[in-house]
Short mmCIF file of C-alpha atoms in Angstrom, two decimals:
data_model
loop_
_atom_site.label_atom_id
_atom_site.label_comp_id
_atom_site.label_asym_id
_atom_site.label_seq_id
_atom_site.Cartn_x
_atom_site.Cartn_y
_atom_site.Cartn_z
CA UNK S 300 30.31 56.41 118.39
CA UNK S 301 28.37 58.25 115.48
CA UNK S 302 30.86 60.65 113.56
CA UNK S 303 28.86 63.80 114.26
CA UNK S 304 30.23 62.85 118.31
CA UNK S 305 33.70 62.57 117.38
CA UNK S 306 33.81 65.55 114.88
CA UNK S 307 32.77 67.37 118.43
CA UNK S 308 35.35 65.71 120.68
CA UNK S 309 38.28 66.73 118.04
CA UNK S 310 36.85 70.53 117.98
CA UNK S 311 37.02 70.57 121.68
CA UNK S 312 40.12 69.02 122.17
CA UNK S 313 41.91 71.28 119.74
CA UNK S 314 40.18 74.49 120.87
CA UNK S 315 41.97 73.65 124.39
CA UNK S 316 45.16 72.81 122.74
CA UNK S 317 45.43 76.17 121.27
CA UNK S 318 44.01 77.59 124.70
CA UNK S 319 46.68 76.21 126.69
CA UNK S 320 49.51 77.17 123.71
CA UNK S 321 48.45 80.49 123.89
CA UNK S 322 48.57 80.60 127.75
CA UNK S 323 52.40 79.51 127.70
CA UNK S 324 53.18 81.56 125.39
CA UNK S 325 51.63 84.91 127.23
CA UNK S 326 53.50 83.08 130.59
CA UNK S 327 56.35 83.34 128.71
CA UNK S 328 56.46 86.64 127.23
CA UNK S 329 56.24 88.08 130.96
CA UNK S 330 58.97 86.15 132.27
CA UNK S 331 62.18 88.02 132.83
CA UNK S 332 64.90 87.10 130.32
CA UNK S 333 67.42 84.66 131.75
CA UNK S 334 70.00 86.77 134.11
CA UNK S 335 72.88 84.62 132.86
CA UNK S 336 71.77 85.46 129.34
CA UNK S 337 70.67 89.23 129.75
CA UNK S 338 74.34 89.67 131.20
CA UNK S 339 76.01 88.06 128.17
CA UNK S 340 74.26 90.34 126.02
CA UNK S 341 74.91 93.59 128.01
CA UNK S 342 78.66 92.50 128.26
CA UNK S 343 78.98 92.11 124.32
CA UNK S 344 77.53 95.30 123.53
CA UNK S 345 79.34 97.70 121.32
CA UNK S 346 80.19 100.40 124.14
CA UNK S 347 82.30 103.03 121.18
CA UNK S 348 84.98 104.66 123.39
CA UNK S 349 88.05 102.42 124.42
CA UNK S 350 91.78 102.33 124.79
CA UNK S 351 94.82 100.13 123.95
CA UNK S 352 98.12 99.37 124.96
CA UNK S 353 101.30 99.49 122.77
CA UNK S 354 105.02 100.43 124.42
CA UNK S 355 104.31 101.39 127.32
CA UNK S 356 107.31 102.44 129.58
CA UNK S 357 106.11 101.45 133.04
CA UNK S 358 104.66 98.27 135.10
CA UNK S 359 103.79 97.24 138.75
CA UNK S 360 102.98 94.10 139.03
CA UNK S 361 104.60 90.33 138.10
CA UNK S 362 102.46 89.99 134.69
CA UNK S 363 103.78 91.33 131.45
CA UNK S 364 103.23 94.68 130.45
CA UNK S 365 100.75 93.55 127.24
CA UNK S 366 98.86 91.18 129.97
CA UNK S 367 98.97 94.04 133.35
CA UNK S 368 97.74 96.30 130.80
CA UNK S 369 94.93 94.26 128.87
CA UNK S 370 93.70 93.13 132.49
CA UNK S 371 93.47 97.14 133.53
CA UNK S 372 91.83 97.83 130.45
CA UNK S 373 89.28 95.12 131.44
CA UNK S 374 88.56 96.28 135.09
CA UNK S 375 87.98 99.92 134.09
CA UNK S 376 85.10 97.97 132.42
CA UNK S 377 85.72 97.65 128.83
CA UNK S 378 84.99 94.67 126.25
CA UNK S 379 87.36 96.32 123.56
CA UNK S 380 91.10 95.45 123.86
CA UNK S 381 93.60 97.49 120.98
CA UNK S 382 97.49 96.21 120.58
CA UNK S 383 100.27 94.86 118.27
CA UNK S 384 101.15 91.77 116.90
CA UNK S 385 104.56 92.57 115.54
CA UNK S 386 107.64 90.79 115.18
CA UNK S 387 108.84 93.35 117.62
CA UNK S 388 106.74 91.93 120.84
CA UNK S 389 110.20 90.96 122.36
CA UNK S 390 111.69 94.43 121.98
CA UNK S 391 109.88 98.19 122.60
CA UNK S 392 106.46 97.53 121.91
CA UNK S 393 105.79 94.61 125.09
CA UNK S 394 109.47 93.49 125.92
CA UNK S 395 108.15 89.64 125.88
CA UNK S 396 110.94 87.05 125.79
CA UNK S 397 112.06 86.28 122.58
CA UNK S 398 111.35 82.49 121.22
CA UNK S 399 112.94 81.99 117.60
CA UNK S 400 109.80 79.54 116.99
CA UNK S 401 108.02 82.59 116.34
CA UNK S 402 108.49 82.86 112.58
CA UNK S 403 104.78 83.89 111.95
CA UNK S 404 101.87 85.78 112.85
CA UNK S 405 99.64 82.56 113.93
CA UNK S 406 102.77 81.19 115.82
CA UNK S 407 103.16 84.54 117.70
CA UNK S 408 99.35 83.64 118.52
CA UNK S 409 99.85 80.54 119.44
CA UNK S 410 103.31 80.17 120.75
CA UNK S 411 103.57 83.83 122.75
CA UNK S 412 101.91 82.88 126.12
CA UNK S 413 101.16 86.82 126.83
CA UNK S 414 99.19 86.98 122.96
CA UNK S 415 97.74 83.90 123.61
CA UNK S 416 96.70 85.19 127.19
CA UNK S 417 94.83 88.38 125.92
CA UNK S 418 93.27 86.77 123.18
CA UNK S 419 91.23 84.01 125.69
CA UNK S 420 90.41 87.02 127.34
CA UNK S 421 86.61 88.03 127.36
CA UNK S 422 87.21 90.64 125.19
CA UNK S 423 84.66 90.67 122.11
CA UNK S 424 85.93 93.25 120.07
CA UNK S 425 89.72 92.75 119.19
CA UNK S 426 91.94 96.15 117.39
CA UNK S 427 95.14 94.78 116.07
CA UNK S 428 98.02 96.33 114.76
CA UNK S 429 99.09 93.48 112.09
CA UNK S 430 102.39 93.17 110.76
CA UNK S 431 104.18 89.98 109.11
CA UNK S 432 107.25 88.37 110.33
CA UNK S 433 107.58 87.81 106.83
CA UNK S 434 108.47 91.54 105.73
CA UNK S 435 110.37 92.25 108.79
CA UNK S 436 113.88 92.90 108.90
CA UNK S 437 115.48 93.23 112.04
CA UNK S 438 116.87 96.13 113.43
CA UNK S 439 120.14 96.43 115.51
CA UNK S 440 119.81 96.28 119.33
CA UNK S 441 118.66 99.59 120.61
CA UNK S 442 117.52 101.05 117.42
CA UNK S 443 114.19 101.89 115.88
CA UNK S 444 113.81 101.87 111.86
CA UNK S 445 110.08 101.80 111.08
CA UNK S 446 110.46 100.99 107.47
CA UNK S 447 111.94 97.68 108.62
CA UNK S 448 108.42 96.06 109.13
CA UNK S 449 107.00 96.92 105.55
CA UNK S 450 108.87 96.37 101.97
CA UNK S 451 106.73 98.81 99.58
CA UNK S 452 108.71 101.76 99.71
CA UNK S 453 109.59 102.37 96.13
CA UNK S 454 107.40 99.41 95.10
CA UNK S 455 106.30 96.29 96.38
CA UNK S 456 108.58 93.00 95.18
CA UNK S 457 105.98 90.04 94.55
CA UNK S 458 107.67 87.64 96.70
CA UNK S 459 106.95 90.17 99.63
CA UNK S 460 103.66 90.19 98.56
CA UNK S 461 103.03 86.53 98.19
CA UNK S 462 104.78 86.28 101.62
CA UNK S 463 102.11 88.35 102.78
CA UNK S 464 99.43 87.03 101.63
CA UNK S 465 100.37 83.49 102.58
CA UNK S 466 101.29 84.74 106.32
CA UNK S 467 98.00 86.69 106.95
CA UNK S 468 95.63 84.21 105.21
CA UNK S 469 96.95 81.64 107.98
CA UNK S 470 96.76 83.79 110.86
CA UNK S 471 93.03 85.10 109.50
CA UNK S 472 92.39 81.10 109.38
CA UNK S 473 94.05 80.29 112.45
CA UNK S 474 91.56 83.15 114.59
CA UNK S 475 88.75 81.98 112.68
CA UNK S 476 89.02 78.50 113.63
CA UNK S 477 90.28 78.81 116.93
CA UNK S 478 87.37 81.26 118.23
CA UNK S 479 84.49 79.76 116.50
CA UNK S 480 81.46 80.17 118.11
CA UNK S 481 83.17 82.64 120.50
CA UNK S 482 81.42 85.85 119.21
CA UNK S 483 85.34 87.63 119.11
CA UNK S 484 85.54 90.31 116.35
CA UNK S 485 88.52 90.98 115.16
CA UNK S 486 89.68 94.14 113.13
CA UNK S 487 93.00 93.67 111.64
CA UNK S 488 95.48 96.61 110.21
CA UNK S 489 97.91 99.03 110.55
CA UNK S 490 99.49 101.72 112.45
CA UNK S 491 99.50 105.55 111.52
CA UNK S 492 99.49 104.55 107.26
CA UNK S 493 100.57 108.44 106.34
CA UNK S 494 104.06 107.38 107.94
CA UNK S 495 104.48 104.36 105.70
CA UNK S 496 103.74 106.46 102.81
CA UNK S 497 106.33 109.54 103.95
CA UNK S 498 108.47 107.21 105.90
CA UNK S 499 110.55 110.13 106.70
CA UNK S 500 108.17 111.72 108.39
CA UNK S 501 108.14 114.97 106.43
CA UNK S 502 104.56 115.76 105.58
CA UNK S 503 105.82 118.68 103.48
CA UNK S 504 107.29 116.63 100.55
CA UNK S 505 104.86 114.98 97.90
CA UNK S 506 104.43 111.42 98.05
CA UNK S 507 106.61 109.27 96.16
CA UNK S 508 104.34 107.96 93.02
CA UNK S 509 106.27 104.32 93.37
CA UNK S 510 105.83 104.01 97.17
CA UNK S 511 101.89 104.94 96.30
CA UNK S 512 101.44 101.94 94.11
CA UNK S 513 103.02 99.38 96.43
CA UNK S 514 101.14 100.49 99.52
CA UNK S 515 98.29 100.10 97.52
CA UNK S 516 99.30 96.75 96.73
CA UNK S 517 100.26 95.99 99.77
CA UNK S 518 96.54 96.82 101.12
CA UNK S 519 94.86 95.09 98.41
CA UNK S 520 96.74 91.87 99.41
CA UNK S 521 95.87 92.26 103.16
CA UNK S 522 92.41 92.57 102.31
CA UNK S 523 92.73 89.80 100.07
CA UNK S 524 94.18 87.08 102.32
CA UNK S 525 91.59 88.28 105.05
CA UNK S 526 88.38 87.60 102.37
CA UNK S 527 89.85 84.90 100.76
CA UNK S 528 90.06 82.80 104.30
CA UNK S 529 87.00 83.87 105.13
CA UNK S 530 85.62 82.45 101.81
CA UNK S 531 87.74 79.11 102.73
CA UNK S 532 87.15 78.39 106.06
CA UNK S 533 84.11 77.00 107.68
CA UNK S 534 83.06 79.02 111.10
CA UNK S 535 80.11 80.89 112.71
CA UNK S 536 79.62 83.71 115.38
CA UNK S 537 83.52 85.28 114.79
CA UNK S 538 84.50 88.01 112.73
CA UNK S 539 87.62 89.32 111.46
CA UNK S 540 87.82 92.25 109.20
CA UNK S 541 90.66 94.63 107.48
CA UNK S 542 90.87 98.76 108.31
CA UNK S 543 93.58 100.89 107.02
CA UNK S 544 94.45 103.54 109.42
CA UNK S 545 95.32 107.03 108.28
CA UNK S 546 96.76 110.32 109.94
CA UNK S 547 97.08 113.13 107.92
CA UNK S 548 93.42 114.32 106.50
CA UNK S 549 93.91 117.78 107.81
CA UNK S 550 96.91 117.75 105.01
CA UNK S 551 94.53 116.27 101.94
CA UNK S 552 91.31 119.25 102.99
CA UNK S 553 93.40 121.90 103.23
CA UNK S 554 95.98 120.96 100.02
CA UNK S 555 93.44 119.46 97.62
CA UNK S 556 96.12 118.14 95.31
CA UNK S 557 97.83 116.60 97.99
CA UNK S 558 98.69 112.79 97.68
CA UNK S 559 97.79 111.19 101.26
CA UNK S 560 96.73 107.36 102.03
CA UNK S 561 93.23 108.45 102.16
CA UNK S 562 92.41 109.86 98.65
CA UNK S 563 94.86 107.37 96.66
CA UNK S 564 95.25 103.73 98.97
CA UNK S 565 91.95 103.64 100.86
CA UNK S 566 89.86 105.33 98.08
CA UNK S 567 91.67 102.68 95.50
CA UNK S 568 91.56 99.22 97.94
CA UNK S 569 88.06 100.24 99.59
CA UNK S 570 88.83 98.32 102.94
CA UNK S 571 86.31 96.78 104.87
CA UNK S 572 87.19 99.93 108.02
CA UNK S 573 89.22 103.44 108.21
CA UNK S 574 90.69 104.32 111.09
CA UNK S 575 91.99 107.44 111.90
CA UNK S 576 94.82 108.59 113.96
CA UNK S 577 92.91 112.48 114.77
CA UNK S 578 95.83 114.27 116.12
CA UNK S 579 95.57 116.64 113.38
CA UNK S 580 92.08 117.04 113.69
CA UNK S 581 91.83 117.34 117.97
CA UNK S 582 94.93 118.55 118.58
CA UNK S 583 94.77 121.96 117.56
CA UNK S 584 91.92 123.51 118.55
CA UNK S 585 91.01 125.19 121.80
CA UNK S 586 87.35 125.16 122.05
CA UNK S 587 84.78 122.22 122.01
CA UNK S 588 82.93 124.09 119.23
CA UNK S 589 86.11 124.54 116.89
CA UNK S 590 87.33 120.51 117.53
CA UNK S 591 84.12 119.51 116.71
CA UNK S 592 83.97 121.23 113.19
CA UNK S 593 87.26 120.28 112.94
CA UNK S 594 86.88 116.44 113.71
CA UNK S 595 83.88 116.18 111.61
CA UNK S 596 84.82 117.72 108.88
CA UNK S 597 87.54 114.88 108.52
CA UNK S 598 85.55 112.09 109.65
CA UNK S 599 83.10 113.78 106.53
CA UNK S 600 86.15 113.66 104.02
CA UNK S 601 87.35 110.46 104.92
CA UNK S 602 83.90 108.48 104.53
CA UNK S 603 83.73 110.57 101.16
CA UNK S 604 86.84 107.89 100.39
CA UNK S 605 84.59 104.73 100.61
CA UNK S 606 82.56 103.18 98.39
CA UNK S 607 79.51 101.26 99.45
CA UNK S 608 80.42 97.21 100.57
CA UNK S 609 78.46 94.06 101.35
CA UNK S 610 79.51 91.62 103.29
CA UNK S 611 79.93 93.77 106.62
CA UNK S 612 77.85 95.09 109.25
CA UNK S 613 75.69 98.07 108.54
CA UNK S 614 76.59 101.82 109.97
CA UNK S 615 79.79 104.17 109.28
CA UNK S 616 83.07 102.45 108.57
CA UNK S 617 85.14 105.16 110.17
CA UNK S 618 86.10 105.20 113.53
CA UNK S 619 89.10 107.30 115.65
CA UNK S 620 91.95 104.77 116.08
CA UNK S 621 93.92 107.28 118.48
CA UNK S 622 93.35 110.53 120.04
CA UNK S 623 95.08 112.32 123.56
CA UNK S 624 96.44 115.59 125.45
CA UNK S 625 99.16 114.36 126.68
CA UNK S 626 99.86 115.96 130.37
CA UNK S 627 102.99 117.55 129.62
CA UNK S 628 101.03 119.84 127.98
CA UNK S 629 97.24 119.85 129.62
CA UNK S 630 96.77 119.83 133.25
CA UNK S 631 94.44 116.41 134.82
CA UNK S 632 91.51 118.43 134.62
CA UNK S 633 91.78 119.65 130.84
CA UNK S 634 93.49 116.61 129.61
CA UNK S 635 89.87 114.85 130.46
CA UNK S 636 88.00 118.01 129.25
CA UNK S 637 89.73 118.07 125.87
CA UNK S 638 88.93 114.07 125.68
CA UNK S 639 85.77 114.18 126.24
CA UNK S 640 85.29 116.84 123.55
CA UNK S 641 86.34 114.50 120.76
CA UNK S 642 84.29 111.82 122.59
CA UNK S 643 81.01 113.59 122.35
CA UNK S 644 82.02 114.61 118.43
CA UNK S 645 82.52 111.95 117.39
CA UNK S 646 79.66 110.46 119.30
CA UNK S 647 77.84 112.57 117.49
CA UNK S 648 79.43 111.94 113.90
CA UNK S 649 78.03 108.30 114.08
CA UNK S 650 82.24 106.50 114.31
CA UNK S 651 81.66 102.85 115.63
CA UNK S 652 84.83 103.65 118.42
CA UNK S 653 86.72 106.21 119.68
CA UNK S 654 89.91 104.80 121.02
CA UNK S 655 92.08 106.83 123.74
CA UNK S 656 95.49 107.01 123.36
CA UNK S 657 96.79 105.32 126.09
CA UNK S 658 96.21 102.72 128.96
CA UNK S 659 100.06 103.44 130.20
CA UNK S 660 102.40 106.27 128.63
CA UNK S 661 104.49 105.01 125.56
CA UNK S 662 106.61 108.31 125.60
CA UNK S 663 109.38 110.13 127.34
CA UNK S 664 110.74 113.45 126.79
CA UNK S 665 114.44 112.55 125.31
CA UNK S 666 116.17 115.69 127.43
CA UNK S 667 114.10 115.39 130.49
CA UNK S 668 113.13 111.84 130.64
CA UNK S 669 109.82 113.31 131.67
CA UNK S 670 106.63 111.13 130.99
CA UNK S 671 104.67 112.58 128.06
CA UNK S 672 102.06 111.66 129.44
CA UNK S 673 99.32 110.21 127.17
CA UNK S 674 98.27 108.31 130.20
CA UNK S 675 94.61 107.01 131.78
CA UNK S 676 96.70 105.69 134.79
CA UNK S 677 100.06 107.04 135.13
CA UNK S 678 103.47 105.95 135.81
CA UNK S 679 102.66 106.26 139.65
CA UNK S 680 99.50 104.22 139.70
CA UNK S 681 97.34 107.25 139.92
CA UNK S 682 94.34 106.58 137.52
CA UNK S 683 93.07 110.07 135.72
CA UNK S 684 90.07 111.70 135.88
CA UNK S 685 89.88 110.92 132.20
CA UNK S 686 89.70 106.99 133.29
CA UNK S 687 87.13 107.60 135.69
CA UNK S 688 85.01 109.14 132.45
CA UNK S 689 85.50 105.64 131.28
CA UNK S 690 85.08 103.79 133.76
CA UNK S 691 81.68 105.70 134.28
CA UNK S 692 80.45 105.57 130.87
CA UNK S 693 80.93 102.30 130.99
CA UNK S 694 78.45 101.63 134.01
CA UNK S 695 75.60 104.54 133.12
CA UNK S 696 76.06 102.54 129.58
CA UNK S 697 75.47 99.26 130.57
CA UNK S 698 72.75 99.90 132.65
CA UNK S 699 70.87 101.46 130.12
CA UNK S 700 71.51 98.67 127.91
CA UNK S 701 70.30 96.50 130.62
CA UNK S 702 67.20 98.76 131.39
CA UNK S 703 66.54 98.47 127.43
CA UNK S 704 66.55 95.19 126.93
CA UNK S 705 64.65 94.32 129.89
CA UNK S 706 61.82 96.79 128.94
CA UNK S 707 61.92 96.12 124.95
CA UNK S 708 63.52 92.73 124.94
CA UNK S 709 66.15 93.39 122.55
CA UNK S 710 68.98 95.60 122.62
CA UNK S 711 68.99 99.22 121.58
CA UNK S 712 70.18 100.00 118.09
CA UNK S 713 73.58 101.92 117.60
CA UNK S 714 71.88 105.40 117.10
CA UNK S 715 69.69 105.13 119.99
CA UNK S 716 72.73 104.24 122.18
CA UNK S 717 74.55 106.93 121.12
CA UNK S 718 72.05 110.15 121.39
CA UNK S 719 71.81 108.75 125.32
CA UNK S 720 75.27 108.30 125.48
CA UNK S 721 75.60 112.03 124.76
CA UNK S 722 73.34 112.96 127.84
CA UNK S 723 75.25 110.40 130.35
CA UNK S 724 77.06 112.36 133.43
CA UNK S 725 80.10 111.70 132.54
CA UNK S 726 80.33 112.99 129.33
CA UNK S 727 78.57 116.22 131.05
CA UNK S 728 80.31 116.53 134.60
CA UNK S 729 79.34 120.50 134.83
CA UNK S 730 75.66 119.32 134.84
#
């Protein structure tokens, strides 16, 4: 066969390669993306608004209170799940039996069946209140001392903050290991910080200088152990990163000189997240339009704190750990109204979640023994109307992620989510 014969065949043979490459390819592209997989990507979206569980004074069923309440959490439909890991789980804030094996954060993981249980959960984004055994000291039965679980007050001693460091970099390890490849991601920190730093709860008394320098130490070495195991350990689709939680901004905009934990710790350590306890900022105001300037106006002052950060995901850094109207004060109907004020602010704002103050009440009324009632099913069963707003965000939300990413093949970004979240019926129930 002369050359000029086979120089043909090859041409025609590769033209219909390519034709039949490009004909798979165009089959393909108009095949509907894999249900199983479509599903797994709807369920891991970032959804904002969720709840947690921490203390709560009621139960009905066999489980523990931490697992009843993480598995109502799930079947109003969320993927976010918010508690403590505290050497108190055996006492107020979950009751669970005590084991004296638990002597560290990653054995309370490990060891605690109820932890253990809501971590294999299919939660994928994880809010935990992280405190070491290590800088615990216990209280006496019955009684509540909440400077026993940190040491800084008046200054941090360095073998409390080598303790730390040692404890946390383990437990960071310990999640990143054992959920590798799981997608989890975990944000690890601190309850209301403004209480750590005026420990007597008196907002009206400058903060102690010392107590500022060792909560700032304290911080730095949280975020520290968190980085540095991150650094050390080998591990892929998991996350765990540090927020410091705040609760009095109201204080630091209206009393410029005013020493808080967000214009001295956070604007020194420059964690990873804020998150902000926004009682001061929600509670007081009595129209949508006043919260909202309100609310954003701290959300505004807090990001003010941060500096910019690689290594993390880009979008805002500040989110609302905690808000409520508790129903000894607002009736059903304006307890959800009032909630779904902040919601749409800080919707609005851009804040990566908006957590609700509580799955089951935490709080009763010393005198009365009332329930407080910061409640999205109460100590009767009854769910709220504020948990059917989640629970129906949570479906007009998925399927319009689903809608998206069968129409554009990828999911929306954050900021298109969010301006349709804002039009969804249940954050507008007049309409």
């Amino acid at each position: 066969m002369n050359k000029r014969k086979v120089l043909k065949i090859v041409t025609r043979l590769g033209f219909f390669t390519l034709l039949v490459y490009f004909l798979i390819s165009a089959i393909k592209a108009n095949q509907p993306e894999d249900t199983s997989s479509v599903s797994a990507r709807v369920e891991s979206y970032n959804y904002v608004i969720g709840t947690q569980t921490v203390g709560s004074k009621y139960k009905f069923t066999e489980e523990s209170m931490l697992v009843e309440t993480a598995i109502e959490i799930k079947n109003m439909g969320s993927n976010l799940l918010k508690f403590s890991m505290h050497p108190r789980y055996c006492t107020e804030n979950y009751g669970l039996p005590k084991n004296d094996a638990i002597t560290s954060l990653t054995k309370l993981a490990s060891l605690e069946p109820s932890m253990k249980t809501v971590l294999d959960m299919d939660f994928k984004y994880y809010h935990i209140w992280t405190y070491g055994f290590s800088q615990y000291t216990p209280e006496p039965p019955g009684e509540k001392d909440d400077t026993a679980q940190i040491k800084f007050i008046d200054g941090y001693p360095k073998h409390y903050e080598e303790a730390l460091y040692k404890e946390l970099y383990e437990f960071t390890t310990y999640l990143l290991k054992t959920f590798n490849g799981s997608g989890k991601v975990f944000y690890l920190g601190n309850w209301e910080g403004d209480w750590h730093l005026r420990s007597d709860y008196d907002r009206t008394k400058p903060a102690n200088e010392k107590t500022i320098e060792g909560m700032v130490r304290w911080a730095k070495v949280r975020q520290k152990a968190i980085d540095d195991a991150k650094r050390d350990t080998q591990y892929k689709n998991v996350s765990v990163y540090y927020y410091i939680e705040v609760n009095l901004v109201t204080k630091a905009i209206k009393e410029p000189d005013a020493k808080v934990v967000a214009n001295t710790v956070v604007r020194t350590v420059n964690p990873d997240y804020v998150s902000y306890s926004s009682y001061d900022a929600t509670n007081p105001y009595k129209s949508e339009v006043s919260l909202k300037k309100g609310l954003q106006r701290s959300l505004d002052y807090l990001e003010a704190q941060l500096s910019p950060k690689e290594g993390i995901p880009a979008g805002k850094r500040v989110w609302i750990g905690e808000y409520g109207n508790p129903s000894i004060k607002y009736d059903d109907k304006v307890q959800n109204q009032r909630s779904i004020w902040t919601i749409k602010a800080a919707l609005e704002w851009g804040t990566p979640f908006i957590l609700y103050w509580e799955m089951y009440n935490n709080e009763i009324e010393l005198e009365t023994g009332e329930q407080i009632g910061y409640w999205l099913i109460d100590d009767q069963g009854k769910k709220q109307p504020i948990w059917y707003t989640h629970h129906n965000f949570y479906k007009e939300s998925k399927n319009y992620v689903e809608d998206y990413l069968q129409t554009n093949g990828e999911l929306p970004g954050f900021d298109d989510f969010r301006e349709k979240a804002l039009t969804f019926k249940s954050l507008n129930p007049s309409k």
